[in-house]
Amino acid sequence: MKRLLCFSCFLAGFIGASTLQAATSEGKLSADYEKLSKEFDEKRQAYFKAYENAKTDQERENLPVKYPDSREYAKKLLAMAEQNPADPGALDALVWIVQNGGVYDRETGPKVLALLKEHHLQSEKLKDVCGRLAYGSLKESHDFLQTALEKNPHDDVKGAAALALGRRLLQDSSKNGAEAEKYFNLVIDKHGSKSQKKAARGELFELHHLAIGKVAPEIEGQDVDGDKFKLSDYRGKVVVLDFWGDW
Amino acid sequence: MYPHERSLVKRLEGKPFALLGINSDPKDKLRQVLKKENITWRSWWDGGNTDGPIATAWNVSGWPTIYVLDHKGVIRYKGPREKALDKAVDTLLAELEKEK
């Protein structure tokens, strides 16, 4: 307790009284984070409930409650995390922002990644962050993923980072195949969970067999009535393959 | 998607063209949609969820995913939608016509 007190005195003098509370109690930001994320979830559930209860299209368009604005919550959570970025609650807040799309925002995204990189580079929770960074045009993503791949100690974070790096390369240009392949092989041979290895094998298969100019692999299966048919039945025709679902 | 696909199929009736679906819905739902949306083209039923064998083999992670193949079965376009899809199909049909 004595040590904690001294520590807090030091911090109080160093960073100013306004952030004293945040800096001295470990759970402070965690509680703030829980409160905000819970509030968001409750608003979201209220929206879904209202939507389900609405009977007509008109009612659905004029629901009494709105879907909560994730950007607004991202801003609040970022401001909170910036108070004391090394706090575990700040980590949760930053991960929340990523999971809710805030990392694709040009203003929020770079700040979130910079804080995660500086204060939470060793965290297991970066797995999901890296996964999200496979997509989006944020240029800071590449550096973040490279750093996570090199310095994060967890195998599935490294796996997620390598997978995302490969996927980003392919999105940038179809000519990046060879380089992307190195990352996918890294996931298969060295890092990565079972599901990450499976995903990397899928990407390699797509690179080798589903590229423009390749003969499409055979598809054999049944329609909804159980009648069998195959793709090669349609040789001689121009074919559009449409992977679809009604959702 | 449905209205555009319907018009594409209608426009190309009688041409050497086929629209083929790979569907990830549960069977009951697929039956309902086929009826409700008046879907005349064929679909493979891929096991009722997005982890079906065909979608997995084709590394599909987003829906819809579109591939356009020429009459030799070669993949020529990936991902065109709406007007770009029409153009892709028309280009390949013209190519086929020329080869005859």
PDB file of N, CA and C in Angstrom, chain A residues 142 162-185 203-204 207-208 211:
ATOM      1  N   HIS A 142      -0.156  -1.701 -42.300  1.00  0.00           N
ATOM      2  CA  HIS A 142       0.964  -2.559 -42.690  1.00  0.00           C
ATOM      3  C   HIS A 142       2.055  -2.571 -41.618  1.00  0.00           C
ATOM      4  N   ALA A 162       0.352 -12.347 -39.923  1.00  0.00           N
ATOM      5  CA  ALA A 162       0.897 -12.825 -41.199  1.00  0.00           C
ATOM      6  C   ALA A 162      -0.224 -13.028 -42.227  1.00  0.00           C
ATOM      7  N   LEU A 163      -1.325 -13.607 -41.772  1.00  0.00           N
ATOM      8  CA  LEU A 163      -2.474 -13.828 -42.656  1.00  0.00           C
ATOM      9  C   LEU A 163      -2.988 -12.494 -43.209  1.00  0.00           C
ATOM     10  N   ALA A 164      -3.095 -11.511 -42.318  1.00  0.00           N
ATOM     11  CA  ALA A 164      -3.598 -10.196 -42.724  1.00  0.00           C
ATOM     12  C   ALA A 164      -2.615  -9.515 -43.685  1.00  0.00           C
ATOM     13  N   LEU A 165      -1.322  -9.661 -43.438  1.00  0.00           N
ATOM     14  CA  LEU A 165      -0.334  -9.057 -44.337  1.00  0.00           C
ATOM     15  C   LEU A 165      -0.457  -9.642 -45.747  1.00  0.00           C
ATOM     16  N   GLY A 166      -0.618 -10.954 -45.815  1.00  0.00           N
ATOM     17  CA  GLY A 166      -0.790 -11.602 -47.118  1.00  0.00           C
ATOM     18  C   GLY A 166      -2.052 -11.127 -47.823  1.00  0.00           C
ATOM     19  N   ARG A 167      -3.136 -11.056 -47.073  1.00  0.00           N
ATOM     20  CA  ARG A 167      -4.413 -10.632 -47.667  1.00  0.00           C
ATOM     21  C   ARG A 167      -4.353  -9.191 -48.146  1.00  0.00           C
ATOM     22  N   ARG A 168      -3.689  -8.338 -47.388  1.00  0.00           N
ATOM     23  CA  ARG A 168      -3.552  -6.924 -47.808  1.00  0.00           C
ATOM     24  C   ARG A 168      -2.775  -6.836 -49.119  1.00  0.00           C
ATOM     25  N   LEU A 169      -1.704  -7.626 -49.225  1.00  0.00           N
ATOM     26  CA  LEU A 169      -0.901  -7.599 -50.448  1.00  0.00           C
ATOM     27  C   LEU A 169      -1.744  -7.960 -51.668  1.00  0.00           C
ATOM     28  N   LEU A 170      -2.583  -8.975 -51.505  1.00  0.00           N
ATOM     29  CA  LEU A 170      -3.412  -9.407 -52.629  1.00  0.00           C
ATOM     30  C   LEU A 170      -4.449  -8.355 -53.011  1.00  0.00           C
ATOM     31  N   GLN A 171      -4.943  -7.636 -51.993  1.00  0.00           N
ATOM     32  CA  GLN A 171      -5.902  -6.580 -52.307  1.00  0.00           C
ATOM     33  C   GLN A 171      -5.253  -5.418 -53.038  1.00  0.00           C
ATOM     34  N   ASP A 172      -4.006  -5.124 -52.666  1.00  0.00           N
ATOM     35  CA  ASP A 172      -3.300  -4.010 -53.303  1.00  0.00           C
ATOM     36  C   ASP A 172      -3.079  -4.290 -54.791  1.00  0.00           C
ATOM     37  N   SER A 173      -2.669  -5.515 -55.091  1.00  0.00           N
ATOM     38  CA  SER A 173      -2.443  -5.844 -56.497  1.00  0.00           C
ATOM     39  C   SER A 173      -2.395  -7.347 -56.670  1.00  0.00           C
ATOM     40  N   SER A 174      -2.961  -7.820 -57.781  1.00  0.00           N
ATOM     41  CA  SER A 174      -2.927  -9.258 -58.041  1.00  0.00           C
ATOM     42  C   SER A 174      -1.506  -9.703 -58.388  1.00  0.00           C
ATOM     43  N   LYS A 175      -0.618  -8.722 -58.625  1.00  0.00           N
ATOM     44  CA  LYS A 175       0.773  -9.076 -58.955  1.00  0.00           C
ATOM     45  C   LYS A 175       1.589  -9.419 -57.713  1.00  0.00           C
ATOM     46  N   ASN A 176       1.009  -9.209 -56.543  1.00  0.00           N
ATOM     47  CA  ASN A 176       1.743  -9.463 -55.296  1.00  0.00           C
ATOM     48  C   ASN A 176       1.687 -10.917 -54.845  1.00  0.00           C
ATOM     49  N   GLY A 177       1.209 -11.806 -55.714  1.00  0.00           N
ATOM     50  CA  GLY A 177       0.983 -13.196 -55.333  1.00  0.00           C
ATOM     51  C   GLY A 177       2.165 -13.860 -54.650  1.00  0.00           C
ATOM     52  N   ALA A 178       3.355 -13.714 -55.253  1.00  0.00           N
ATOM     53  CA  ALA A 178       4.527 -14.419 -54.729  1.00  0.00           C
ATOM     54  C   ALA A 178       4.863 -13.956 -53.312  1.00  0.00           C
ATOM     55  N   GLU A 179       4.760 -12.646 -53.108  1.00  0.00           N
ATOM     56  CA  GLU A 179       5.082 -12.111 -51.785  1.00  0.00           C
ATOM     57  C   GLU A 179       4.028 -12.533 -50.755  1.00  0.00           C
ATOM     58  N   ALA A 180       2.769 -12.494 -51.161  1.00  0.00           N
ATOM     59  CA  ALA A 180       1.681 -12.899 -50.265  1.00  0.00           C
ATOM     60  C   ALA A 180       1.855 -14.364 -49.860  1.00  0.00           C
ATOM     61  N   GLU A 181       2.294 -15.161 -50.819  1.00  0.00           N
ATOM     62  CA  GLU A 181       2.489 -16.587 -50.579  1.00  0.00           C
ATOM     63  C   GLU A 181       3.460 -16.832 -49.417  1.00  0.00           C
ATOM     64  N   LYS A 182       4.486 -16.010 -49.318  1.00  0.00           N
ATOM     65  CA  LYS A 182       5.460 -16.157 -48.225  1.00  0.00           C
ATOM     66  C   LYS A 182       4.772 -16.029 -46.873  1.00  0.00           C
ATOM     67  N   TYR A 183       3.876 -15.056 -46.758  1.00  0.00           N
ATOM     68  CA  TYR A 183       3.166 -14.871 -45.487  1.00  0.00           C
ATOM     69  C   TYR A 183       2.241 -16.043 -45.200  1.00  0.00           C
ATOM     70  N   PHE A 184       1.537 -16.531 -46.229  1.00  0.00           N
ATOM     71  CA  PHE A 184       0.628 -17.654 -45.999  1.00  0.00           C
ATOM     72  C   PHE A 184       1.419 -18.893 -45.582  1.00  0.00           C
ATOM     73  N   ASN A 185       2.577 -19.094 -46.196  1.00  0.00           N
ATOM     74  CA  ASN A 185       3.412 -20.236 -45.814  1.00  0.00           C
ATOM     75  C   ASN A 185       3.952 -20.109 -44.394  1.00  0.00           C
ATOM     76  N   GLU A 203      -6.231 -19.497 -48.949  1.00  0.00           N
ATOM     77  CA  GLU A 203      -5.682 -18.376 -49.737  1.00  0.00           C
ATOM     78  C   GLU A 203      -4.700 -18.897 -50.790  1.00  0.00           C
ATOM     79  N   LEU A 204      -3.870 -19.883 -50.402  1.00  0.00           N
ATOM     80  CA  LEU A 204      -2.916 -20.455 -51.357  1.00  0.00           C
ATOM     81  C   LEU A 204      -3.647 -21.153 -52.500  1.00  0.00           C
ATOM     82  N   LEU A 207      -4.915 -18.579 -54.819  1.00  0.00           N
ATOM     83  CA  LEU A 207      -3.815 -18.034 -55.630  1.00  0.00           C
ATOM     84  C   LEU A 207      -3.445 -18.967 -56.783  1.00  0.00           C
ATOM     85  N   HIS A 208      -3.396 -20.266 -56.486  1.00  0.00           N
ATOM     86  CA  HIS A 208      -2.909 -21.222 -57.484  1.00  0.00           C
ATOM     87  C   HIS A 208      -3.978 -21.683 -58.462  1.00  0.00           C
ATOM     88  N   ALA A 211      -7.243 -18.124 -59.874  1.00  0.00           N
ATOM     89  CA  ALA A 211      -6.828 -16.837 -60.432  1.00  0.00           C
ATOM     90  C   ALA A 211      -7.384 -16.690 -61.841  1.00  0.00           C
TER      91      ALA A 211
END
